Amino acid sequence: MSFDGRVVSGIGVLAAVVETGNFARAGEALGLTPSGVSRAVARLEARVGVRLFDRNPRAVTLTDEGRRFHASVAPLLAGLEDAANDAAGSAALVRGRLRVNVDAWFARSMLAPRLPALLAAYPDLSVELMVRDTIGDMVGDGIDVAVRFGEQEPSSLITRKLIDTRIFTCASPAYLARHGEPQHPRDLVHHECLHTRDPLSGRPFAWEFHRAGEIIEVPVTSRLVTNELSTKLAACIAGHGITQTFELGLEGLLASGALKQILPDWAEERFPLYVFYPSRHLPPAKVRAFLDFVEADVLAR
């Protein structure tokens, strides 16, 4: 296929539709009418020989071929933008909308309180947080970067570990005053425990305790299971039971006395925090700025 500049412009329209979710909003972003966007997409589909979007009156979604095509060309568009900035002498320019996929605990306890510093540093940047249980379809949803706890399903995404956080076992002082403090992990079978459901398996996370190479799994029981860590911690603070949670983000609750760590000698289990992004090439400046911010300002505290 010989080079056709209209393909590049069509790819830009494709990216705008993916990012905004429909032809009308893409047209607003590009200064085109919805019919102009539709014609540009149709020309691109004719040129590449596949249907890129499924269209109905309520939604526009990428086809399987469209997702693969978008995944291939999105890094190239980002590279073109960075190259243009570089040629203009502004390779470090951070601007535009950054869509970030995060779980509720990281968003609420770690990221949101510090986001004003990122936005103050980059006045031309805006951030949209997509708070979800799972990473979902980053390409189809137009997500620039995701920060998630735990191992994820195999995919074509670029993956990098940010940190390993310890798993703490905690309870409120009120609960411990009523029921006593466990002295060994196996004591937990006699206590009320609060479970978190694994979004990937659909089952509650197993309770393990690690010390000097020894691992004990305790079959705790619970009358309360949740898929959201902040909700579980609120119940724990209220004295409903004992829970396991990440050390990361827990510092304030421990320092205030709202929660107390128990079984500290059995707290060597670690859980990973990963960053994901779709580009196989150098990520855009806004993604690099966000990753630097997370590592230097969020995780380093």
Short mmCIF file of N, CA, C and O in Angstrom, two decimals, residues 73-85 281-282 284:
data_model
loop_
_atom_site.label_atom_id
_atom_site.label_comp_id
_atom_site.label_asym_id
_atom_site.label_seq_id
_atom_site.Cartn_x
_atom_site.Cartn_y
_atom_site.Cartn_z
N VAL A 73 -2.00 1.45 15.97
CA VAL A 73 -1.73 2.80 15.49
C VAL A 73 -1.65 3.83 16.60
O VAL A 73 -1.06 4.90 16.42
N ALA A 74 -2.26 3.55 17.79
CA ALA A 74 -2.24 4.54 18.87
C ALA A 74 -0.82 4.94 19.26
O ALA A 74 -0.53 6.14 19.45
N PRO A 75 0.12 3.98 19.41
CA PRO A 75 1.50 4.38 19.73
C PRO A 75 2.13 5.24 18.64
O PRO A 75 2.94 6.13 18.93
N LEU A 76 1.75 4.98 17.38
CA LEU A 76 2.31 5.78 16.29
C LEU A 76 1.81 7.21 16.35
O LEU A 76 2.57 8.15 16.10
N LEU A 77 0.52 7.39 16.68
CA LEU A 77 -0.02 8.74 16.83
C LEU A 77 0.68 9.48 17.97
O LEU A 77 1.02 10.66 17.85
N ALA A 78 0.89 8.76 19.08
CA ALA A 78 1.59 9.38 20.21
C ALA A 78 3.01 9.76 19.81
O ALA A 78 3.52 10.82 20.19
N GLY A 79 3.65 8.89 19.01
CA GLY A 79 5.00 9.20 18.55
C GLY A 79 5.03 10.41 17.64
O GLY A 79 5.95 11.24 17.71
N LEU A 80 4.01 10.53 16.77
CA LEU A 80 3.92 11.70 15.90
C LEU A 80 3.75 12.99 16.70
O LEU A 80 4.37 14.01 16.40
N GLU A 81 2.92 12.91 17.75
CA GLU A 81 2.70 14.10 18.58
C GLU A 81 3.99 14.50 19.30
O GLU A 81 4.36 15.66 19.35
N ASP A 82 4.69 13.49 19.85
CA ASP A 82 5.95 13.79 20.53
C ASP A 82 6.99 14.32 19.55
O ASP A 82 7.78 15.20 19.88
N ALA A 83 7.00 13.74 18.32
CA ALA A 83 7.96 14.22 17.33
C ALA A 83 7.68 15.67 16.96
O ALA A 83 8.60 16.48 16.79
N ALA A 84 6.40 16.01 16.83
CA ALA A 84 6.04 17.40 16.52
C ALA A 84 6.45 18.33 17.65
O ALA A 84 6.97 19.43 17.42
N ASN A 85 6.22 17.89 18.89
CA ASN A 85 6.64 18.70 20.03
C ASN A 85 8.15 18.86 20.07
O ASN A 85 8.67 19.94 20.39
N HIS A 281 5.98 1.45 22.26
CA HIS A 281 7.06 2.40 22.02
C HIS A 281 7.13 3.35 23.21
O HIS A 281 6.48 3.15 24.22
N LEU A 282 7.92 4.38 23.11
CA LEU A 282 8.03 5.37 24.17
C LEU A 282 6.66 5.97 24.43
O LEU A 282 6.03 6.51 23.52
N PRO A 284 3.58 8.49 25.57
CA PRO A 284 3.46 9.95 25.43
C PRO A 284 3.96 10.68 26.66
O PRO A 284 4.03 10.12 27.76
#
